[in-house]
Amino acid sequence: MSKRVVVLALGGNGIQPSNSKGSYEDQFKNIDITAQQIAHLIESRYKVVITHGNGPQVGTIMTQMAAASDSVPEQPMRICGAMTQGQIGYLLQTRLQYHLLKLRGAPVPVCTVVTQVVVDKDDPAFQNPTKPVGSFYSKEEADAVAKTNGYTMKEVAPEKPKPWRRVVCSPKPQDIVEIDSITQLLDNHVVVISCGGGGIPVVRKPDGECEGIDAVIDKDYTAALLAKKVDADYLMILTDVEKVAINYGKPEQKWLDKLTSDEAEKMHKSGEFPGGSMGPKVLAAVDFVRWGGEGAIITSLEKAREALAGKTGTHFTK
Ligand code: ADP
Ligand code: MG
């Protein structure tokens, strides 16, 4: 029997938790733990495509860019996104290669693909920038940044001394430019890392040229698109909670083991899953199983193996 294909979507916060400043040592340690988990999955019976978030990492790069902008030119977000694909891809590559070599006793090919993801230039999201990115600013600083760079600035955290941030649009992913390369690598038993940070957003011009834009594509939606495009059997969304809950954070909170797509959609409509965190994961899982995927699972990085064996996690079926 041919090996089953799993798309793994790793949370940016799992790689760099909110209590971490994001030192090299911290990121190395977290990615090493994740890579060890994934290496075991690959060695058991799965072909794996990995995608990952980049929120904390891209934020750091944008802050560094802004801080050094007097001496070196600031680069646009699409470049920062590409940098995080290289940064996180490299760390995953090197730790996966190490753990796979230990398990198999022979090198296993692992490869990161810098990936562009096409969005629709008429996506309604372009009317309303919602996604905060980069540093926090005071009102005066925010006005100055808006004037110099033409950025849209919003007061997003009134409780903070510097409550303003740049906001960008978050359009839906429509297509993956490098998908043929990704599938060919997968067919040739290469472990592929792609679509990091939801992909570098591009719009396709009438002559076919892909032009990079400054926006953020939700990595969970891109993960579902990627899973469909590679004809995956399973989509696993790995974050920092073991299961999805209803009444999350309330006394009557209840962890969920199984959900049909209709049940999940109903709970989403009643507001159980916030837009900035669990909402996109649940919608991505629903989208994938409705398309025909065998199953989608939401669980934590540490529980990936157990969840795929059916022992934990929240499992979505059509
Ligand atoms: P990632 O970086 O993996 O995308 P997010 O922070 O975006 O992580 O989403 C995961 C978070 O969603 C969890 O840490 C949890 O606090 C939050 N969350 C919100 N609603 C729920 C829910 N109903 N069940 C479980 N977790 C939830
Ligand atoms: Mg998230």
PDB file of C-alpha atoms in Angstrom, residues 4-303:
ATOM      1  CA  ARG A   4      -0.579   8.026   3.321  1.00  0.00           C
ATOM      2  CA  VAL A   5       0.004  11.727   2.934  1.00  0.00           C
ATOM      3  CA  VAL A   6      -0.260  14.061   5.934  1.00  0.00           C
ATOM      4  CA  VAL A   7      -0.045  17.834   5.875  1.00  0.00           C
ATOM      5  CA  LEU A   8       1.206  19.190   9.198  1.00  0.00           C
ATOM      6  CA  ALA A   9       0.524  22.824  10.030  1.00  0.00           C
ATOM      7  CA  LEU A  10       2.734  24.040  12.891  1.00  0.00           C
ATOM      8  CA  GLY A  11       1.708  27.072  14.935  1.00  0.00           C
ATOM      9  CA  GLY A  12       4.109  29.997  15.042  1.00  0.00           C
ATOM     10  CA  ASN A  13       3.444  30.224  18.774  1.00  0.00           C
ATOM     11  CA  GLY A  14       4.431  26.577  19.224  1.00  0.00           C
ATOM     12  CA  ILE A  15       7.821  27.392  17.719  1.00  0.00           C
ATOM     13  CA  GLN A  16       8.214  30.590  19.702  1.00  0.00           C
ATOM     14  CA  PRO A  17       5.841  30.680  22.718  1.00  0.00           C
ATOM     15  CA  SER A  18       4.610  34.068  23.932  1.00  0.00           C
ATOM     16  CA  ASN A  19       6.791  33.805  27.056  1.00  0.00           C
ATOM     17  CA  SER A  20       9.927  33.454  24.909  1.00  0.00           C
ATOM     18  CA  LYS A  21      11.890  36.393  23.529  1.00  0.00           C
ATOM     19  CA  GLY A  22      12.780  34.346  20.486  1.00  0.00           C
ATOM     20  CA  SER A  23      16.501  33.815  20.998  1.00  0.00           C
ATOM     21  CA  TYR A  24      18.232  31.434  18.608  1.00  0.00           C
ATOM     22  CA  GLU A  25      18.667  28.921  21.445  1.00  0.00           C
ATOM     23  CA  ASP A  26      14.932  28.988  22.313  1.00  0.00           C
ATOM     24  CA  GLN A  27      13.827  28.518  18.714  1.00  0.00           C
ATOM     25  CA  PHE A  28      16.378  25.761  18.157  1.00  0.00           C
ATOM     26  CA  LYS A  29      15.185  23.919  21.257  1.00  0.00           C
ATOM     27  CA  ASN A  30      11.482  24.192  20.353  1.00  0.00           C
ATOM     28  CA  ILE A  31      12.002  23.178  16.744  1.00  0.00           C
ATOM     29  CA  ASP A  32      14.190  20.285  17.830  1.00  0.00           C
ATOM     30  CA  ILE A  33      11.359  18.864  19.994  1.00  0.00           C
ATOM     31  CA  THR A  34       8.887  19.305  17.126  1.00  0.00           C
ATOM     32  CA  ALA A  35      11.251  17.767  14.574  1.00  0.00           C
ATOM     33  CA  GLN A  36      11.739  14.707  16.753  1.00  0.00           C
ATOM     34  CA  GLN A  37       7.955  14.163  16.828  1.00  0.00           C
ATOM     35  CA  ILE A  38       7.648  14.617  13.088  1.00  0.00           C
ATOM     36  CA  ALA A  39      10.595  12.289  12.394  1.00  0.00           C
ATOM     37  CA  HIS A  40       8.753   9.493  14.186  1.00  0.00           C
ATOM     38  CA  LEU A  41       5.629  10.111  12.088  1.00  0.00           C
ATOM     39  CA  ILE A  42       7.663   9.941   8.895  1.00  0.00           C
ATOM     40  CA  GLU A  43       9.397   6.774   9.993  1.00  0.00           C
ATOM     41  CA  SER A  44       6.147   5.037  10.867  1.00  0.00           C
ATOM     42  CA  ARG A  45       4.133   5.227   7.661  1.00  0.00           C
ATOM     43  CA  TYR A  46       3.469   8.692   6.414  1.00  0.00           C
ATOM     44  CA  LYS A  47       4.599  11.003   3.649  1.00  0.00           C
ATOM     45  CA  VAL A  48       4.735  14.437   5.194  1.00  0.00           C
ATOM     46  CA  VAL A  49       4.383  17.994   3.976  1.00  0.00           C
ATOM     47  CA  ILE A  50       5.023  20.593   6.658  1.00  0.00           C
ATOM     48  CA  THR A  51       3.784  24.135   6.776  1.00  0.00           C
ATOM     49  CA  HIS A  52       4.201  26.602   9.627  1.00  0.00           C
ATOM     50  CA  GLY A  53       3.159  29.946  11.039  1.00  0.00           C
ATOM     51  CA  ASN A  54       5.566  32.869  11.324  1.00  0.00           C
ATOM     52  CA  GLY A  55       3.765  35.508  13.447  1.00  0.00           C
ATOM     53  CA  PRO A  56       6.384  35.981  16.202  1.00  0.00           C
ATOM     54  CA  GLN A  57       9.320  35.638  13.777  1.00  0.00           C
ATOM     55  CA  VAL A  58       8.055  38.054  11.152  1.00  0.00           C
ATOM     56  CA  GLY A  59       7.215  40.519  13.946  1.00  0.00           C
ATOM     57  CA  THR A  60      10.816  40.368  15.161  1.00  0.00           C
ATOM     58  CA  ILE A  61      12.244  40.938  11.685  1.00  0.00           C
ATOM     59  CA  MET A  62       9.931  43.893  11.054  1.00  0.00           C
ATOM     60  CA  THR A  63      10.944  45.439  14.385  1.00  0.00           C
ATOM     61  CA  GLN A  64      14.628  45.007  13.498  1.00  0.00           C
ATOM     62  CA  MET A  65      14.027  46.568  10.088  1.00  0.00           C
ATOM     63  CA  ALA A  66      12.236  49.558  11.576  1.00  0.00           C
ATOM     64  CA  ALA A  67      14.931  50.058  14.238  1.00  0.00           C
ATOM     65  CA  ALA A  68      17.735  50.078  11.639  1.00  0.00           C
ATOM     66  CA  SER A  69      15.901  52.059   8.969  1.00  0.00           C
ATOM     67  CA  ASP A  70      18.169  55.116   9.390  1.00  0.00           C
ATOM     68  CA  SER A  71      21.200  53.180   8.193  1.00  0.00           C
ATOM     69  CA  VAL A  72      19.809  50.415   5.906  1.00  0.00           C
ATOM     70  CA  PRO A  73      16.623  50.529   3.825  1.00  0.00           C
ATOM     71  CA  GLU A  74      13.576  48.804   5.306  1.00  0.00           C
ATOM     72  CA  GLN A  75      12.358  45.884   3.170  1.00  0.00           C
ATOM     73  CA  PRO A  76       8.686  45.225   2.362  1.00  0.00           C
ATOM     74  CA  MET A  77       6.681  42.549   4.199  1.00  0.00           C
ATOM     75  CA  ARG A  78       6.945  40.068   1.341  1.00  0.00           C
ATOM     76  CA  ILE A  79      10.729  40.022   1.878  1.00  0.00           C
ATOM     77  CA  CYS A  80      10.269  39.611   5.652  1.00  0.00           C
ATOM     78  CA  GLY A  81       7.903  36.691   4.914  1.00  0.00           C
ATOM     79  CA  ALA A  82      10.462  35.085   2.606  1.00  0.00           C
ATOM     80  CA  MET A  83      13.120  35.559   5.294  1.00  0.00           C
ATOM     81  CA  THR A  84      10.996  33.678   7.857  1.00  0.00           C
ATOM     82  CA  GLN A  85      10.378  30.833   5.388  1.00  0.00           C
ATOM     83  CA  GLY A  86      14.156  30.484   5.107  1.00  0.00           C
ATOM     84  CA  GLN A  87      14.758  30.912   8.819  1.00  0.00           C
ATOM     85  CA  ILE A  88      12.157  28.440  10.098  1.00  0.00           C
ATOM     86  CA  GLY A  89      12.642  26.133   7.093  1.00  0.00           C
ATOM     87  CA  TYR A  90      16.359  25.919   7.795  1.00  0.00           C
ATOM     88  CA  LEU A  91      15.847  25.077  11.465  1.00  0.00           C
ATOM     89  CA  LEU A  92      13.218  22.438  10.683  1.00  0.00           C
ATOM     90  CA  GLN A  93      15.371  21.009   7.908  1.00  0.00           C
ATOM     91  CA  THR A  94      18.476  20.639   9.998  1.00  0.00           C
ATOM     92  CA  ARG A  95      16.704  19.099  13.019  1.00  0.00           C
ATOM     93  CA  LEU A  96      14.552  16.784  10.880  1.00  0.00           C
ATOM     94  CA  GLN A  97      17.620  15.596   8.982  1.00  0.00           C
ATOM     95  CA  TYR A  98      19.325  14.876  12.289  1.00  0.00           C
ATOM     96  CA  HIS A  99      16.428  12.936  13.850  1.00  0.00           C
ATOM     97  CA  LEU A 100      15.627  11.027  10.669  1.00  0.00           C
ATOM     98  CA  LEU A 101      19.256  10.004  10.286  1.00  0.00           C
ATOM     99  CA  LYS A 102      19.231   8.718  13.860  1.00  0.00           C
ATOM    100  CA  LEU A 103      16.030   6.729  13.314  1.00  0.00           C
ATOM    101  CA  ARG A 104      16.764   5.325   9.863  1.00  0.00           C
ATOM    102  CA  GLY A 105      20.525   5.084   9.973  1.00  0.00           C
ATOM    103  CA  ALA A 106      20.685   6.719   6.520  1.00  0.00           C
ATOM    104  CA  PRO A 107      20.083  10.289   5.308  1.00  0.00           C
ATOM    105  CA  VAL A 108      16.500  11.247   4.426  1.00  0.00           C
ATOM    106  CA  PRO A 109      15.997  14.172   2.006  1.00  0.00           C
ATOM    107  CA  VAL A 110      14.271  17.201   3.518  1.00  0.00           C
ATOM    108  CA  CYS A 111      13.748  20.380   1.513  1.00  0.00           C
ATOM    109  CA  THR A 112      12.239  23.824   2.076  1.00  0.00           C
ATOM    110  CA  VAL A 113      10.396  25.482  -0.800  1.00  0.00           C
ATOM    111  CA  VAL A 114      10.103  29.269  -0.737  1.00  0.00           C
ATOM    112  CA  THR A 115       6.427  29.536  -1.611  1.00  0.00           C
ATOM    113  CA  GLN A 116       4.236  32.224  -3.137  1.00  0.00           C
ATOM    114  CA  VAL A 117       0.488  31.989  -2.597  1.00  0.00           C
ATOM    115  CA  VAL A 118      -1.935  33.665  -4.979  1.00  0.00           C
ATOM    116  CA  VAL A 119      -4.744  35.824  -3.629  1.00  0.00           C
ATOM    117  CA  ASP A 120      -7.624  37.449  -5.511  1.00  0.00           C
ATOM    118  CA  LYS A 121      -7.040  41.167  -6.078  1.00  0.00           C
ATOM    119  CA  ASP A 122     -10.814  41.640  -5.630  1.00  0.00           C
ATOM    120  CA  ASP A 123     -10.898  39.794  -2.292  1.00  0.00           C
ATOM    121  CA  PRO A 124     -13.205  41.827   0.008  1.00  0.00           C
ATOM    122  CA  ALA A 125     -10.457  41.650   2.672  1.00  0.00           C
ATOM    123  CA  PHE A 126      -8.587  44.364   0.729  1.00  0.00           C
ATOM    124  CA  GLN A 127     -11.296  46.836   1.765  1.00  0.00           C
ATOM    125  CA  ASN A 128     -10.504  46.406   5.431  1.00  0.00           C
ATOM    126  CA  PRO A 129      -7.016  45.832   6.907  1.00  0.00           C
ATOM    127  CA  THR A 130      -7.442  43.832  10.127  1.00  0.00           C
ATOM    128  CA  LYS A 131      -4.192  42.021  10.850  1.00  0.00           C
ATOM    129  CA  PRO A 132      -1.771  43.841  13.215  1.00  0.00           C
ATOM    130  CA  VAL A 133       1.916  43.374  12.325  1.00  0.00           C
ATOM    131  CA  GLY A 134       5.300  44.669  13.520  1.00  0.00           C
ATOM    132  CA  SER A 135       6.124  47.004  16.394  1.00  0.00           C
ATOM    133  CA  PHE A 136       3.876  48.910  18.779  1.00  0.00           C
ATOM    134  CA  TYR A 137       3.889  52.736  18.537  1.00  0.00           C
ATOM    135  CA  SER A 138       2.636  55.771  20.424  1.00  0.00           C
ATOM    136  CA  LYS A 139       0.070  57.946  18.614  1.00  0.00           C
ATOM    137  CA  GLU A 140       2.772  60.439  17.526  1.00  0.00           C
ATOM    138  CA  GLU A 141       5.098  57.689  16.265  1.00  0.00           C
ATOM    139  CA  ALA A 142       2.216  55.995  14.455  1.00  0.00           C
ATOM    140  CA  ASP A 143       1.313  59.243  12.675  1.00  0.00           C
ATOM    141  CA  ALA A 144       4.933  59.703  11.598  1.00  0.00           C
ATOM    142  CA  VAL A 145       5.200  56.102  10.301  1.00  0.00           C
ATOM    143  CA  ALA A 146       1.916  56.465   8.413  1.00  0.00           C
ATOM    144  CA  LYS A 147       3.174  59.664   6.801  1.00  0.00           C
ATOM    145  CA  THR A 148       6.597  58.285   5.809  1.00  0.00           C
ATOM    146  CA  ASN A 149       5.555  54.801   4.637  1.00  0.00           C
ATOM    147  CA  GLY A 150       1.884  55.198   3.780  1.00  0.00           C
ATOM    148  CA  TYR A 151       0.972  52.382   6.205  1.00  0.00           C
ATOM    149  CA  THR A 152      -2.490  52.019   7.738  1.00  0.00           C
ATOM    150  CA  MET A 153      -2.142  52.349  11.510  1.00  0.00           C
ATOM    151  CA  LYS A 154      -4.722  51.339  14.131  1.00  0.00           C
ATOM    152  CA  GLU A 155      -5.007  51.576  17.890  1.00  0.00           C
ATOM    153  CA  VAL A 156      -5.107  47.839  18.659  1.00  0.00           C
ATOM    154  CA  ALA A 157      -4.091  47.609  22.329  1.00  0.00           C
ATOM    155  CA  PRO A 158      -5.523  50.574  24.300  1.00  0.00           C
ATOM    156  CA  GLU A 159      -4.158  49.128  27.566  1.00  0.00           C
ATOM    157  CA  LYS A 160      -0.525  49.395  26.386  1.00  0.00           C
ATOM    158  CA  PRO A 161       1.691  52.495  26.652  1.00  0.00           C
ATOM    159  CA  LYS A 162       2.250  52.178  22.874  1.00  0.00           C
ATOM    160  CA  PRO A 163      -1.162  51.050  21.601  1.00  0.00           C
ATOM    161  CA  TRP A 164      -0.756  51.613  17.845  1.00  0.00           C
ATOM    162  CA  ARG A 165       0.336  49.118  15.208  1.00  0.00           C
ATOM    163  CA  ARG A 166       0.417  48.775  11.472  1.00  0.00           C
ATOM    164  CA  VAL A 167      -2.507  46.721  10.138  1.00  0.00           C
ATOM    165  CA  VAL A 168      -2.552  44.845   6.832  1.00  0.00           C
ATOM    166  CA  CYS A 169      -5.190  42.929   4.873  1.00  0.00           C
ATOM    167  CA  SER A 170      -5.709  39.194   5.244  1.00  0.00           C
ATOM    168  CA  PRO A 171      -7.082  37.805   1.957  1.00  0.00           C
ATOM    169  CA  LYS A 172      -7.947  34.123   1.380  1.00  0.00           C
ATOM    170  CA  PRO A 173      -5.427  31.859  -0.395  1.00  0.00           C
ATOM    171  CA  GLN A 174      -6.518  30.777  -3.899  1.00  0.00           C
ATOM    172  CA  ASP A 175      -3.549  28.978  -5.457  1.00  0.00           C
ATOM    173  CA  ILE A 176       0.026  27.904  -4.728  1.00  0.00           C
ATOM    174  CA  VAL A 177       2.558  29.031  -7.338  1.00  0.00           C
ATOM    175  CA  GLU A 178       5.157  26.330  -6.555  1.00  0.00           C
ATOM    176  CA  ILE A 179       2.634  23.465  -6.205  1.00  0.00           C
ATOM    177  CA  ASP A 180       4.140  21.370  -9.038  1.00  0.00           C
ATOM    178  CA  SER A 181       7.565  21.476  -7.417  1.00  0.00           C
ATOM    179  CA  ILE A 182       6.029  20.528  -4.065  1.00  0.00           C
ATOM    180  CA  THR A 183       4.160  17.505  -5.485  1.00  0.00           C
ATOM    181  CA  GLN A 184       7.180  16.314  -7.448  1.00  0.00           C
ATOM    182  CA  LEU A 185       9.350  16.421  -4.340  1.00  0.00           C
ATOM    183  CA  LEU A 186       6.682  14.569  -2.380  1.00  0.00           C
ATOM    184  CA  ASP A 187       6.310  11.908  -5.105  1.00  0.00           C
ATOM    185  CA  ASN A 188      10.061  11.404  -4.837  1.00  0.00           C
ATOM    186  CA  HIS A 189       9.868  10.808  -1.073  1.00  0.00           C
ATOM    187  CA  VAL A 190      11.322  14.162  -0.065  1.00  0.00           C
ATOM    188  CA  VAL A 191       9.988  15.628   3.171  1.00  0.00           C
ATOM    189  CA  VAL A 192       8.747  19.042   2.061  1.00  0.00           C
ATOM    190  CA  ILE A 193       8.473  22.249   4.076  1.00  0.00           C
ATOM    191  CA  SER A 194       6.416  24.850   2.210  1.00  0.00           C
ATOM    192  CA  CYS A 195       3.915  27.713   2.381  1.00  0.00           C
ATOM    193  CA  GLY A 196       5.515  29.059   5.587  1.00  0.00           C
ATOM    194  CA  GLY A 197       3.627  31.918   7.216  1.00  0.00           C
ATOM    195  CA  GLY A 198       0.668  31.190   4.931  1.00  0.00           C
ATOM    196  CA  GLY A 199       2.882  31.849   1.897  1.00  0.00           C
ATOM    197  CA  ILE A 200       4.229  35.058   0.361  1.00  0.00           C
ATOM    198  CA  PRO A 201       1.071  36.752  -0.939  1.00  0.00           C
ATOM    199  CA  VAL A 202       1.026  37.552  -4.656  1.00  0.00           C
ATOM    200  CA  VAL A 203      -1.574  38.678  -7.165  1.00  0.00           C
ATOM    201  CA  ARG A 204      -1.540  37.286 -10.697  1.00  0.00           C
ATOM    202  CA  LYS A 205      -1.551  39.897 -13.438  1.00  0.00           C
ATOM    203  CA  PRO A 206      -3.331  39.295 -16.750  1.00  0.00           C
ATOM    204  CA  ASP A 207       0.011  38.382 -18.404  1.00  0.00           C
ATOM    205  CA  GLY A 208       0.677  35.764 -15.713  1.00  0.00           C
ATOM    206  CA  GLU A 209       3.261  37.734 -13.744  1.00  0.00           C
ATOM    207  CA  CYS A 210       3.030  37.179  -9.981  1.00  0.00           C
ATOM    208  CA  GLU A 211       3.479  40.417  -8.078  1.00  0.00           C
ATOM    209  CA  GLY A 212       4.273  40.299  -4.349  1.00  0.00           C
ATOM    210  CA  ILE A 213       2.037  42.341  -2.056  1.00  0.00           C
ATOM    211  CA  ASP A 214       2.138  43.318   1.602  1.00  0.00           C
ATOM    212  CA  ALA A 215      -0.561  41.282   3.320  1.00  0.00           C
ATOM    213  CA  VAL A 216      -0.859  38.265   5.611  1.00  0.00           C
ATOM    214  CA  ILE A 217      -2.525  35.028   4.560  1.00  0.00           C
ATOM    215  CA  ASP A 218      -3.802  32.937   7.457  1.00  0.00           C
ATOM    216  CA  LYS A 219      -1.565  29.884   7.651  1.00  0.00           C
ATOM    217  CA  ASP A 220      -4.452  27.601   8.639  1.00  0.00           C
ATOM    218  CA  TYR A 221      -6.386  28.420   5.441  1.00  0.00           C
ATOM    219  CA  THR A 222      -3.245  27.936   3.371  1.00  0.00           C
ATOM    220  CA  ALA A 223      -2.666  24.582   5.102  1.00  0.00           C
ATOM    221  CA  ALA A 224      -6.133  23.398   3.994  1.00  0.00           C
ATOM    222  CA  LEU A 225      -5.465  24.562   0.420  1.00  0.00           C
ATOM    223  CA  LEU A 226      -2.079  22.815   0.426  1.00  0.00           C
ATOM    224  CA  ALA A 227      -3.635  19.601   1.784  1.00  0.00           C
ATOM    225  CA  LYS A 228      -6.194  19.627  -1.042  1.00  0.00           C
ATOM    226  CA  LYS A 229      -3.585  20.411  -3.690  1.00  0.00           C
ATOM    227  CA  VAL A 230      -1.296  17.527  -2.645  1.00  0.00           C
ATOM    228  CA  ASP A 231      -4.325  15.232  -2.324  1.00  0.00           C
ATOM    229  CA  ALA A 232      -3.564  14.559   1.350  1.00  0.00           C
ATOM    230  CA  ASP A 233      -5.319  11.935   3.451  1.00  0.00           C
ATOM    231  CA  TYR A 234      -4.991  13.907   6.686  1.00  0.00           C
ATOM    232  CA  LEU A 235      -4.596  17.508   7.749  1.00  0.00           C
ATOM    233  CA  MET A 236      -3.085  17.958  11.204  1.00  0.00           C
ATOM    234  CA  ILE A 237      -3.092  21.409  12.744  1.00  0.00           C
ATOM    235  CA  LEU A 238      -0.594  21.472  15.590  1.00  0.00           C
ATOM    236  CA  THR A 239      -0.847  24.300  18.094  1.00  0.00           C
ATOM    237  CA  ASP A 240      -0.438  24.816  21.832  1.00  0.00           C
ATOM    238  CA  VAL A 241      -3.662  23.144  23.042  1.00  0.00           C
ATOM    239  CA  GLU A 242      -4.275  19.383  22.963  1.00  0.00           C
ATOM    240  CA  LYS A 243      -7.926  19.676  21.941  1.00  0.00           C
ATOM    241  CA  VAL A 244     -10.546  22.156  20.839  1.00  0.00           C
ATOM    242  CA  ALA A 245     -13.025  23.152  23.543  1.00  0.00           C
ATOM    243  CA  ILE A 246     -16.465  24.655  23.779  1.00  0.00           C
ATOM    244  CA  ASN A 247     -16.884  27.349  26.427  1.00  0.00           C
ATOM    245  CA  TYR A 248     -13.121  27.725  26.230  1.00  0.00           C
ATOM    246  CA  GLY A 249     -11.648  29.305  29.366  1.00  0.00           C
ATOM    247  CA  LYS A 250     -14.999  29.240  31.206  1.00  0.00           C
ATOM    248  CA  PRO A 251     -15.899  27.039  34.201  1.00  0.00           C
ATOM    249  CA  GLU A 252     -18.168  24.866  32.004  1.00  0.00           C
ATOM    250  CA  GLN A 253     -15.386  24.318  29.419  1.00  0.00           C
ATOM    251  CA  LYS A 254     -15.563  20.930  27.681  1.00  0.00           C
ATOM    252  CA  TRP A 255     -12.833  19.382  25.525  1.00  0.00           C
ATOM    253  CA  LEU A 256     -14.015  17.835  22.273  1.00  0.00           C
ATOM    254  CA  ASP A 257     -12.825  14.474  20.904  1.00  0.00           C
ATOM    255  CA  LYS A 258     -14.849  14.259  17.694  1.00  0.00           C
ATOM    256  CA  LEU A 259     -16.738  16.694  15.479  1.00  0.00           C
ATOM    257  CA  THR A 260     -18.566  16.361  12.201  1.00  0.00           C
ATOM    258  CA  SER A 261     -18.200  19.272   9.800  1.00  0.00           C
ATOM    259  CA  ASP A 262     -21.817  20.315  10.449  1.00  0.00           C
ATOM    260  CA  GLU A 263     -21.356  20.287  14.230  1.00  0.00           C
ATOM    261  CA  ALA A 264     -18.139  22.285  13.947  1.00  0.00           C
ATOM    262  CA  GLU A 265     -19.733  24.825  11.633  1.00  0.00           C
ATOM    263  CA  LYS A 266     -22.670  25.294  13.981  1.00  0.00           C
ATOM    264  CA  MET A 267     -20.362  25.894  16.957  1.00  0.00           C
ATOM    265  CA  HIS A 268     -18.301  28.311  14.882  1.00  0.00           C
ATOM    266  CA  LYS A 269     -21.434  30.264  13.978  1.00  0.00           C
ATOM    267  CA  SER A 270     -22.408  30.500  17.638  1.00  0.00           C
ATOM    268  CA  GLY A 271     -19.042  32.127  18.400  1.00  0.00           C
ATOM    269  CA  GLU A 272     -17.109  29.320  20.133  1.00  0.00           C
ATOM    270  CA  PHE A 273     -13.918  29.865  18.133  1.00  0.00           C
ATOM    271  CA  PRO A 274     -12.347  33.361  17.941  1.00  0.00           C
ATOM    272  CA  GLY A 275     -11.266  34.728  14.565  1.00  0.00           C
ATOM    273  CA  GLY A 276      -7.659  35.408  15.594  1.00  0.00           C
ATOM    274  CA  SER A 277      -6.874  31.935  16.950  1.00  0.00           C
ATOM    275  CA  MET A 278      -9.062  28.799  16.925  1.00  0.00           C
ATOM    276  CA  GLY A 279     -11.596  30.010  14.341  1.00  0.00           C
ATOM    277  CA  PRO A 280      -9.408  29.631  11.223  1.00  0.00           C
ATOM    278  CA  LYS A 281      -8.173  26.210  12.386  1.00  0.00           C
ATOM    279  CA  VAL A 282     -11.710  24.853  12.755  1.00  0.00           C
ATOM    280  CA  LEU A 283     -12.771  26.329   9.403  1.00  0.00           C
ATOM    281  CA  ALA A 284      -9.652  24.862   7.720  1.00  0.00           C
ATOM    282  CA  ALA A 285     -10.443  21.427   9.192  1.00  0.00           C
ATOM    283  CA  VAL A 286     -14.070  21.665   8.008  1.00  0.00           C
ATOM    284  CA  ASP A 287     -13.005  22.790   4.532  1.00  0.00           C
ATOM    285  CA  PHE A 288     -10.585  19.853   4.180  1.00  0.00           C
ATOM    286  CA  VAL A 289     -12.972  17.083   5.262  1.00  0.00           C
ATOM    287  CA  ARG A 290     -15.803  18.489   3.137  1.00  0.00           C
ATOM    288  CA  TRP A 291     -13.474  18.451   0.138  1.00  0.00           C
ATOM    289  CA  GLY A 292     -12.949  14.729   0.700  1.00  0.00           C
ATOM    290  CA  GLY A 293     -10.012  14.483   3.072  1.00  0.00           C
ATOM    291  CA  GLU A 294     -10.227  11.428   5.310  1.00  0.00           C
ATOM    292  CA  GLY A 295      -9.770  13.386   8.511  1.00  0.00           C
ATOM    293  CA  ALA A 296      -8.504  16.565  10.072  1.00  0.00           C
ATOM    294  CA  ILE A 297      -7.035  16.745  13.556  1.00  0.00           C
ATOM    295  CA  ILE A 298      -6.331  19.691  15.829  1.00  0.00           C
ATOM    296  CA  THR A 299      -3.909  18.953  18.656  1.00  0.00           C
ATOM    297  CA  SER A 300      -0.668  20.109  20.269  1.00  0.00           C
ATOM    298  CA  LEU A 301       2.823  19.719  18.841  1.00  0.00           C
ATOM    299  CA  GLU A 302       3.736  17.296  21.621  1.00  0.00           C
ATOM    300  CA  LYS A 303       0.719  15.045  21.012  1.00  0.00           C
TER     301      LYS A 303
END
